[in-house]
């Protein structure tokens, strides 16, 4: 018969049960602590390519863990638009090949088609095994709507809207986009220039004002210069000049001034035959200093063009441009002074224009320019005097206006260009013996300049100046060696 448990056995069993329960509690506590320790060590999420960067967990313990997604150049922010588009397709239940965009569409209303710029596209000779890490990772397809937005194709549609307010806002938006070089290239690629050129017959004043600014910013791209002429944009800007609205005329002059950097545009303006005379005659009536500067700069660019220099100068002289500009040159407004100096310098290249300017007293007008506090006004005044003092009467007028003592003060090492212009002016003026006697101290200044400057052009010009000043009677009668 088995032994019956007594009270001592029951006590031992209670002790054993208590020990087992205590061990279980200890194990559970250790498991809980281990789980807490494991939770503190944050692990990287699984590498799911269809998850957008913004959908992934963000760990903020240290910078290395935060930026782990950027360690691989193929998975950094450059591919983010593609990842977003693929994630969107996954949610829609379609694949990436179901939506394909035409890279160069014929229909401007095709929002799914958007052309990449040349700088964004790989060349045809870059193969996969030749691609370097710094090459932008690209998709097999040329373009999808996920890469960029629909702004430019939408602009092409809204510019053709029947609502006036929509067209006004769209043209203003084009001005804002064209101010930025990258956006300007995208606007050109999206074909906005022909659409804007077709809006020239618009009668709304606000649209015409903004159109002029659009053409101004389009001219900053060399690829549009021919198109601006062929699409009639320059002809439209010329028509805008003949309006009574001050803002529209100012915008049109500003746009033509910027477009005149192109020889095609200058050719069309000069060949027109009526634009330059109209601009010159408007100088006498216009009271806005900005319009005056734009008009004179436009004439200067056309006169300085190699192809139509003589024809443009003849048109300006026939319209009476020289007396108008000399009257404007007596101002204290610095941009107008700069434009006047440039205008007289260029028109002085032609003998008839130079003689007319000298006979009207242009030398006395520009002598105070070389004693101005602004270096650019001194430079343009000196350039104008360089053209005017080619005439014998111009040299005598320069001496009478007491400009001889002012020439040597401009020769200084701190401004090489101004020194170069001043020495050329000395060479021009000191062909007259009366001026040569007054500038003999310039020999020492030029010798000091030769010793101190490192510019070879300045050294050569200083030697020529010394040689000119060492003549005792008429120029080039008795040459001496310059030491």
PDB file of C-alpha atoms in Angstrom, residues 48-293:
ATOM      1  CA  UNK A  48      10.582  47.424 -51.531  1.00  0.00           C
ATOM      2  CA  UNK A  49      11.165  49.403 -54.715  1.00  0.00           C
ATOM      3  CA  UNK A  50       7.463  50.217 -55.078  1.00  0.00           C
ATOM      4  CA  UNK A  51       7.340  52.149 -51.797  1.00  0.00           C
ATOM      5  CA  UNK A  52       7.730  55.911 -52.085  1.00  0.00           C
ATOM      6  CA  UNK A  53      10.418  57.556 -49.992  1.00  0.00           C
ATOM      7  CA  UNK A  54       7.777  59.468 -48.058  1.00  0.00           C
ATOM      8  CA  UNK A  55       5.975  56.196 -47.210  1.00  0.00           C
ATOM      9  CA  UNK A  56       9.032  54.562 -45.623  1.00  0.00           C
ATOM     10  CA  UNK A  57       9.791  54.629 -41.930  1.00  0.00           C
ATOM     11  CA  UNK A  58      11.991  57.516 -40.869  1.00  0.00           C
ATOM     12  CA  UNK A  59      14.655  56.726 -38.282  1.00  0.00           C
ATOM     13  CA  UNK A  60      16.086  59.704 -36.484  1.00  0.00           C
ATOM     14  CA  UNK A  61      18.734  58.186 -34.218  1.00  0.00           C
ATOM     15  CA  UNK A  62      21.718  59.152 -36.327  1.00  0.00           C
ATOM     16  CA  UNK A  63      22.368  60.734 -39.697  1.00  0.00           C
ATOM     17  CA  UNK A  64      23.771  57.567 -41.228  1.00  0.00           C
ATOM     18  CA  UNK A  65      20.574  55.633 -40.589  1.00  0.00           C
ATOM     19  CA  UNK A  66      18.435  58.526 -41.756  1.00  0.00           C
ATOM     20  CA  UNK A  67      20.258  58.746 -45.108  1.00  0.00           C
ATOM     21  CA  UNK A  68      20.771  55.059 -45.749  1.00  0.00           C
ATOM     22  CA  UNK A  69      18.475  55.327 -48.771  1.00  0.00           C
ATOM     23  CA  UNK A  70      20.964  57.701 -50.436  1.00  0.00           C
ATOM     24  CA  UNK A  71      23.947  55.357 -50.277  1.00  0.00           C
ATOM     25  CA  UNK A  72      23.131  53.836 -53.664  1.00  0.00           C
ATOM     26  CA  UNK A  73      23.304  56.375 -56.535  1.00  0.00           C
ATOM     27  CA  UNK A  74      20.616  54.433 -58.408  1.00  0.00           C
ATOM     28  CA  UNK A  75      18.175  54.745 -55.507  1.00  0.00           C
ATOM     29  CA  UNK A  76      18.613  58.357 -54.445  1.00  0.00           C
ATOM     30  CA  UNK A  77      16.451  61.365 -55.130  1.00  0.00           C
ATOM     31  CA  UNK A  78      17.101  61.321 -58.886  1.00  0.00           C
ATOM     32  CA  UNK A  79      14.913  58.240 -59.243  1.00  0.00           C
ATOM     33  CA  UNK A  80      12.239  59.455 -56.847  1.00  0.00           C
ATOM     34  CA  UNK A  81       9.750  60.637 -59.526  1.00  0.00           C
ATOM     35  CA  UNK A  82       9.954  57.239 -61.208  1.00  0.00           C
ATOM     36  CA  UNK A  83       9.427  55.437 -57.877  1.00  0.00           C
ATOM     37  CA  UNK A  84       6.397  57.600 -57.171  1.00  0.00           C
ATOM     38  CA  UNK A  85       4.930  56.904 -60.597  1.00  0.00           C
ATOM     39  CA  UNK A  86       5.487  53.163 -60.281  1.00  0.00           C
ATOM     40  CA  UNK A  87       3.909  53.169 -56.824  1.00  0.00           C
ATOM     41  CA  UNK A  88       0.919  55.010 -58.276  1.00  0.00           C
ATOM     42  CA  UNK A  89       0.613  52.437 -61.076  1.00  0.00           C
ATOM     43  CA  UNK A  90       0.766  49.644 -58.514  1.00  0.00           C
ATOM     44  CA  UNK A  91      -2.143  51.174 -56.609  1.00  0.00           C
ATOM     45  CA  UNK A  92      -4.100  51.544 -59.853  1.00  0.00           C
ATOM     46  CA  UNK A  93      -3.452  47.928 -60.737  1.00  0.00           C
ATOM     47  CA  UNK A  94      -1.707  48.620 -64.055  1.00  0.00           C
ATOM     48  CA  UNK A  95       1.873  48.155 -65.194  1.00  0.00           C
ATOM     49  CA  UNK A  96       4.364  50.755 -66.370  1.00  0.00           C
ATOM     50  CA  UNK A  97       4.038  49.659 -70.006  1.00  0.00           C
ATOM     51  CA  UNK A  98       0.312  50.374 -70.173  1.00  0.00           C
ATOM     52  CA  UNK A  99       0.857  54.155 -70.223  1.00  0.00           C
ATOM     53  CA  UNK A 100       3.414  55.240 -72.839  1.00  0.00           C
ATOM     54  CA  UNK A 101       4.141  58.828 -73.864  1.00  0.00           C
ATOM     55  CA  UNK A 102       5.278  59.979 -77.288  1.00  0.00           C
ATOM     56  CA  UNK A 103       8.626  61.783 -76.811  1.00  0.00           C
ATOM     57  CA  UNK A 104       8.032  64.456 -79.500  1.00  0.00           C
ATOM     58  CA  UNK A 105       4.279  64.851 -80.033  1.00  0.00           C
ATOM     59  CA  UNK A 106       2.631  66.621 -82.917  1.00  0.00           C
ATOM     60  CA  UNK A 107      -0.355  67.470 -80.743  1.00  0.00           C
ATOM     61  CA  UNK A 108       0.432  70.131 -78.149  1.00  0.00           C
ATOM     62  CA  UNK A 109      -2.628  69.088 -76.133  1.00  0.00           C
ATOM     63  CA  UNK A 110      -1.145  65.667 -75.401  1.00  0.00           C
ATOM     64  CA  UNK A 111      -0.454  66.045 -71.689  1.00  0.00           C
ATOM     65  CA  UNK A 112       1.155  62.625 -71.410  1.00  0.00           C
ATOM     66  CA  UNK A 113       3.919  63.597 -73.816  1.00  0.00           C
ATOM     67  CA  UNK A 114       6.697  65.795 -72.495  1.00  0.00           C
ATOM     68  CA  UNK A 115      10.074  66.226 -74.210  1.00  0.00           C
ATOM     69  CA  UNK A 116      13.276  65.864 -72.235  1.00  0.00           C
ATOM     70  CA  UNK A 117      15.926  68.501 -72.739  1.00  0.00           C
ATOM     71  CA  UNK A 118      19.112  67.474 -74.481  1.00  0.00           C
ATOM     72  CA  UNK A 119      21.093  67.916 -71.290  1.00  0.00           C
ATOM     73  CA  UNK A 120      18.760  65.475 -69.528  1.00  0.00           C
ATOM     74  CA  UNK A 121      18.997  62.740 -72.132  1.00  0.00           C
ATOM     75  CA  UNK A 122      21.846  60.285 -72.498  1.00  0.00           C
ATOM     76  CA  UNK A 123      23.812  60.283 -75.704  1.00  0.00           C
ATOM     77  CA  UNK A 124      23.406  57.465 -78.221  1.00  0.00           C
ATOM     78  CA  UNK A 125      26.945  56.219 -77.538  1.00  0.00           C
ATOM     79  CA  UNK A 126      26.544  55.642 -73.784  1.00  0.00           C
ATOM     80  CA  UNK A 127      26.024  51.935 -73.131  1.00  0.00           C
ATOM     81  CA  UNK A 128      25.083  50.285 -69.899  1.00  0.00           C
ATOM     82  CA  UNK A 129      28.532  48.866 -69.219  1.00  0.00           C
ATOM     83  CA  UNK A 130      30.130  52.247 -69.951  1.00  0.00           C
ATOM     84  CA  UNK A 131      27.913  54.360 -67.711  1.00  0.00           C
ATOM     85  CA  UNK A 132      29.759  56.089 -64.892  1.00  0.00           C
ATOM     86  CA  UNK A 133      28.263  56.632 -61.421  1.00  0.00           C
ATOM     87  CA  UNK A 134      27.793  60.344 -62.127  1.00  0.00           C
ATOM     88  CA  UNK A 135      25.590  59.658 -65.171  1.00  0.00           C
ATOM     89  CA  UNK A 136      21.947  60.393 -64.405  1.00  0.00           C
ATOM     90  CA  UNK A 137      20.029  57.093 -64.028  1.00  0.00           C
ATOM     91  CA  UNK A 138      17.232  56.914 -66.577  1.00  0.00           C
ATOM     92  CA  UNK A 139      14.391  54.633 -67.490  1.00  0.00           C
ATOM     93  CA  UNK A 140      14.283  52.494 -70.637  1.00  0.00           C
ATOM     94  CA  UNK A 141      11.381  54.664 -71.852  1.00  0.00           C
ATOM     95  CA  UNK A 142      12.191  58.192 -72.956  1.00  0.00           C
ATOM     96  CA  UNK A 143       9.595  59.947 -70.842  1.00  0.00           C
ATOM     97  CA  UNK A 144       6.526  59.311 -68.724  1.00  0.00           C
ATOM     98  CA  UNK A 145       4.183  61.694 -66.948  1.00  0.00           C
ATOM     99  CA  UNK A 146       5.753  60.683 -63.673  1.00  0.00           C
ATOM    100  CA  UNK A 147       9.035  62.413 -64.502  1.00  0.00           C
ATOM    101  CA  UNK A 148       7.756  65.960 -64.652  1.00  0.00           C
ATOM    102  CA  UNK A 149       4.504  67.880 -64.466  1.00  0.00           C
ATOM    103  CA  UNK A 150       2.033  68.916 -67.141  1.00  0.00           C
ATOM    104  CA  UNK A 151       2.589  72.672 -66.739  1.00  0.00           C
ATOM    105  CA  UNK A 152       3.990  73.464 -70.179  1.00  0.00           C
ATOM    106  CA  UNK A 153       1.535  71.353 -72.169  1.00  0.00           C
ATOM    107  CA  UNK A 154      -1.280  72.894 -70.127  1.00  0.00           C
ATOM    108  CA  UNK A 155       0.103  76.345 -70.975  1.00  0.00           C
ATOM    109  CA  UNK A 156      -0.059  75.478 -74.663  1.00  0.00           C
ATOM    110  CA  UNK A 157      -3.769  74.713 -74.231  1.00  0.00           C
ATOM    111  CA  UNK A 158      -4.763  77.598 -71.959  1.00  0.00           C
ATOM    112  CA  UNK A 159      -3.093  80.160 -74.247  1.00  0.00           C
ATOM    113  CA  UNK A 160      -5.703  79.188 -76.881  1.00  0.00           C
ATOM    114  CA  UNK A 161      -8.644  79.570 -74.515  1.00  0.00           C
ATOM    115  CA  UNK A 162     -11.708  81.552 -75.548  1.00  0.00           C
ATOM    116  CA  UNK A 163     -11.827  83.265 -72.151  1.00  0.00           C
ATOM    117  CA  UNK A 164      -9.938  86.554 -71.976  1.00  0.00           C
ATOM    118  CA  UNK A 165      -9.012  86.204 -68.308  1.00  0.00           C
ATOM    119  CA  UNK A 166      -7.537  82.741 -68.945  1.00  0.00           C
ATOM    120  CA  UNK A 167      -5.382  84.074 -71.775  1.00  0.00           C
ATOM    121  CA  UNK A 168      -4.241  87.011 -69.617  1.00  0.00           C
ATOM    122  CA  UNK A 169      -3.217  84.777 -66.722  1.00  0.00           C
ATOM    123  CA  UNK A 170      -1.538  82.301 -69.083  1.00  0.00           C
ATOM    124  CA  UNK A 171       0.594  84.972 -70.775  1.00  0.00           C
ATOM    125  CA  UNK A 172       1.591  86.361 -67.386  1.00  0.00           C
ATOM    126  CA  UNK A 173       2.516  82.834 -66.302  1.00  0.00           C
ATOM    127  CA  UNK A 174       4.664  82.503 -69.434  1.00  0.00           C
ATOM    128  CA  UNK A 175       6.559  85.661 -68.448  1.00  0.00           C
ATOM    129  CA  UNK A 176       7.265  84.187 -65.005  1.00  0.00           C
ATOM    130  CA  UNK A 177       8.466  80.900 -66.511  1.00  0.00           C
ATOM    131  CA  UNK A 178      10.639  82.500 -69.186  1.00  0.00           C
ATOM    132  CA  UNK A 179      12.591  84.485 -66.587  1.00  0.00           C
ATOM    133  CA  UNK A 180      14.336  81.266 -65.475  1.00  0.00           C
ATOM    134  CA  UNK A 181      16.781  79.655 -67.975  1.00  0.00           C
ATOM    135  CA  UNK A 182      15.708  76.041 -67.301  1.00  0.00           C
ATOM    136  CA  UNK A 183      12.036  76.891 -67.641  1.00  0.00           C
ATOM    137  CA  UNK A 184      12.806  78.927 -70.766  1.00  0.00           C
ATOM    138  CA  UNK A 185      14.339  75.867 -72.404  1.00  0.00           C
ATOM    139  CA  UNK A 186      11.286  73.790 -71.476  1.00  0.00           C
ATOM    140  CA  UNK A 187       8.936  76.447 -72.885  1.00  0.00           C
ATOM    141  CA  UNK A 188      10.863  76.377 -76.168  1.00  0.00           C
ATOM    142  CA  UNK A 189      10.775  72.569 -76.227  1.00  0.00           C
ATOM    143  CA  UNK A 190       7.026  72.577 -75.550  1.00  0.00           C
ATOM    144  CA  UNK A 191       6.452  74.845 -78.581  1.00  0.00           C
ATOM    145  CA  UNK A 192       5.147  77.946 -76.816  1.00  0.00           C
ATOM    146  CA  UNK A 193       6.919  80.452 -79.102  1.00  0.00           C
ATOM    147  CA  UNK A 194       4.729  79.818 -82.203  1.00  0.00           C
ATOM    148  CA  UNK A 195       1.609  79.976 -80.018  1.00  0.00           C
ATOM    149  CA  UNK A 196       2.660  83.315 -78.502  1.00  0.00           C
ATOM    150  CA  UNK A 197       3.604  84.626 -81.947  1.00  0.00           C
ATOM    151  CA  UNK A 198       0.067  83.814 -83.075  1.00  0.00           C
ATOM    152  CA  UNK A 199      -1.309  86.018 -80.280  1.00  0.00           C
ATOM    153  CA  UNK A 200       0.265  89.217 -81.695  1.00  0.00           C
ATOM    154  CA  UNK A 201      -3.056  90.353 -83.291  1.00  0.00           C
ATOM    155  CA  UNK A 202      -4.650  90.373 -79.800  1.00  0.00           C
ATOM    156  CA  UNK A 203      -6.344  93.679 -79.023  1.00  0.00           C
ATOM    157  CA  UNK A 204      -6.209  93.398 -75.232  1.00  0.00           C
ATOM    158  CA  UNK A 205      -3.619  95.862 -73.907  1.00  0.00           C
ATOM    159  CA  UNK A 206      -2.479  93.708 -70.973  1.00  0.00           C
ATOM    160  CA  UNK A 207      -1.828  90.690 -73.207  1.00  0.00           C
ATOM    161  CA  UNK A 208       0.197  92.831 -75.627  1.00  0.00           C
ATOM    162  CA  UNK A 209       2.288  94.236 -72.759  1.00  0.00           C
ATOM    163  CA  UNK A 210       3.097  90.748 -71.487  1.00  0.00           C
ATOM    164  CA  UNK A 211       3.738  89.419 -75.013  1.00  0.00           C
ATOM    165  CA  UNK A 212       6.519  91.972 -75.446  1.00  0.00           C
ATOM    166  CA  UNK A 213       8.167  90.695 -72.255  1.00  0.00           C
ATOM    167  CA  UNK A 214       7.792  87.093 -73.455  1.00  0.00           C
ATOM    168  CA  UNK A 215       9.688  87.904 -76.657  1.00  0.00           C
ATOM    169  CA  UNK A 216      12.312  89.749 -74.594  1.00  0.00           C
ATOM    170  CA  UNK A 217      13.045  86.638 -72.532  1.00  0.00           C
ATOM    171  CA  UNK A 218      12.809  84.322 -75.555  1.00  0.00           C
ATOM    172  CA  UNK A 219      15.656  86.314 -77.152  1.00  0.00           C
ATOM    173  CA  UNK A 220      17.978  85.163 -74.334  1.00  0.00           C
ATOM    174  CA  UNK A 221      18.144  81.760 -76.062  1.00  0.00           C
ATOM    175  CA  UNK A 222      20.295  81.731 -79.209  1.00  0.00           C
ATOM    176  CA  UNK A 223      18.153  78.987 -80.769  1.00  0.00           C
ATOM    177  CA  UNK A 224      15.142  81.313 -81.017  1.00  0.00           C
ATOM    178  CA  UNK A 225      16.773  84.194 -82.902  1.00  0.00           C
ATOM    179  CA  UNK A 226      15.772  82.999 -86.371  1.00  0.00           C
ATOM    180  CA  UNK A 227      12.315  81.980 -85.161  1.00  0.00           C
ATOM    181  CA  UNK A 228      11.652  85.440 -83.715  1.00  0.00           C
ATOM    182  CA  UNK A 229      12.160  86.917 -87.189  1.00  0.00           C
ATOM    183  CA  UNK A 230      10.420  84.185 -89.197  1.00  0.00           C
ATOM    184  CA  UNK A 231       7.343  84.013 -86.941  1.00  0.00           C
ATOM    185  CA  UNK A 232       6.808  87.780 -87.168  1.00  0.00           C
ATOM    186  CA  UNK A 233       7.623  88.571 -83.538  1.00  0.00           C
ATOM    187  CA  UNK A 234      10.008  91.398 -84.464  1.00  0.00           C
ATOM    188  CA  UNK A 235       7.443  92.883 -86.830  1.00  0.00           C
ATOM    189  CA  UNK A 236       4.883  92.711 -84.025  1.00  0.00           C
ATOM    190  CA  UNK A 237       7.247  94.471 -81.607  1.00  0.00           C
ATOM    191  CA  UNK A 238       7.854  97.213 -84.181  1.00  0.00           C
ATOM    192  CA  UNK A 239       4.092  97.745 -84.432  1.00  0.00           C
ATOM    193  CA  UNK A 240       3.887  97.955 -80.629  1.00  0.00           C
ATOM    194  CA  UNK A 241       6.339 100.883 -80.730  1.00  0.00           C
ATOM    195  CA  UNK A 242       3.751 103.020 -82.510  1.00  0.00           C
ATOM    196  CA  UNK A 243       1.259 102.883 -79.632  1.00  0.00           C
ATOM    197  CA  UNK A 244       0.312 105.612 -77.172  1.00  0.00           C
ATOM    198  CA  UNK A 245       0.580 103.359 -74.112  1.00  0.00           C
ATOM    199  CA  UNK A 246       3.768 104.113 -72.168  1.00  0.00           C
ATOM    200  CA  UNK A 247       4.092 100.635 -70.637  1.00  0.00           C
ATOM    201  CA  UNK A 248       3.614  98.824 -73.948  1.00  0.00           C
ATOM    202  CA  UNK A 249       6.099 101.104 -75.730  1.00  0.00           C
ATOM    203  CA  UNK A 250       8.634 100.632 -72.919  1.00  0.00           C
ATOM    204  CA  UNK A 251       8.242  96.830 -73.013  1.00  0.00           C
ATOM    205  CA  UNK A 252       8.525  96.758 -76.801  1.00  0.00           C
ATOM    206  CA  UNK A 253      11.675  98.921 -76.768  1.00  0.00           C
ATOM    207  CA  UNK A 254      13.181  96.760 -74.028  1.00  0.00           C
ATOM    208  CA  UNK A 255      12.382  93.600 -75.997  1.00  0.00           C
ATOM    209  CA  UNK A 256      13.788  94.981 -79.266  1.00  0.00           C
ATOM    210  CA  UNK A 257      16.926  96.130 -77.451  1.00  0.00           C
ATOM    211  CA  UNK A 258      17.516  92.599 -76.139  1.00  0.00           C
ATOM    212  CA  UNK A 259      16.567  90.953 -79.439  1.00  0.00           C
ATOM    213  CA  UNK A 260      19.022  93.222 -81.299  1.00  0.00           C
ATOM    214  CA  UNK A 261      21.873  91.081 -79.977  1.00  0.00           C
ATOM    215  CA  UNK A 262      21.025  88.858 -82.951  1.00  0.00           C
ATOM    216  CA  UNK A 263      22.330  89.894 -86.349  1.00  0.00           C
ATOM    217  CA  UNK A 264      19.126  88.518 -87.960  1.00  0.00           C
ATOM    218  CA  UNK A 265      17.018  90.852 -85.838  1.00  0.00           C
ATOM    219  CA  UNK A 266      19.295  93.824 -86.575  1.00  0.00           C
ATOM    220  CA  UNK A 267      19.072  93.052 -90.282  1.00  0.00           C
ATOM    221  CA  UNK A 268      15.278  93.007 -90.186  1.00  0.00           C
ATOM    222  CA  UNK A 269      15.140  96.290 -88.231  1.00  0.00           C
ATOM    223  CA  UNK A 270      17.528  98.101 -90.590  1.00  0.00           C
ATOM    224  CA  UNK A 271      15.973  96.634 -93.744  1.00  0.00           C
ATOM    225  CA  UNK A 272      12.569  97.862 -92.594  1.00  0.00           C
ATOM    226  CA  UNK A 273      13.812 101.404 -93.255  1.00  0.00           C
ATOM    227  CA  UNK A 274      11.273 103.163 -91.030  1.00  0.00           C
ATOM    228  CA  UNK A 275      11.930 101.712 -87.573  1.00  0.00           C
ATOM    229  CA  UNK A 276      15.212 103.466 -86.745  1.00  0.00           C
ATOM    230  CA  UNK A 277      13.993 106.923 -87.917  1.00  0.00           C
ATOM    231  CA  UNK A 278      10.822 106.441 -85.841  1.00  0.00           C
ATOM    232  CA  UNK A 279      12.873 105.453 -82.780  1.00  0.00           C
ATOM    233  CA  UNK A 280      15.196 108.455 -83.222  1.00  0.00           C
ATOM    234  CA  UNK A 281      12.300 110.882 -83.598  1.00  0.00           C
ATOM    235  CA  UNK A 282      10.707 109.387 -80.493  1.00  0.00           C
ATOM    236  CA  UNK A 283      13.812 110.337 -78.497  1.00  0.00           C
ATOM    237  CA  UNK A 284      12.875 114.009 -78.701  1.00  0.00           C
ATOM    238  CA  UNK A 285       9.312 113.398 -77.471  1.00  0.00           C
ATOM    239  CA  UNK A 286       9.756 110.646 -74.877  1.00  0.00           C
ATOM    240  CA  UNK A 287      10.100 111.787 -71.289  1.00  0.00           C
ATOM    241  CA  UNK A 288      10.663 108.368 -69.718  1.00  0.00           C
ATOM    242  CA  UNK A 289      14.430 107.894 -69.103  1.00  0.00           C
ATOM    243  CA  UNK A 290      14.146 104.124 -69.452  1.00  0.00           C
ATOM    244  CA  UNK A 291      12.613 104.406 -72.926  1.00  0.00           C
ATOM    245  CA  UNK A 292      15.291 106.933 -73.916  1.00  0.00           C
ATOM    246  CA  UNK A 293      18.095 104.562 -72.891  1.00  0.00           C
TER     247      UNK A 293
END
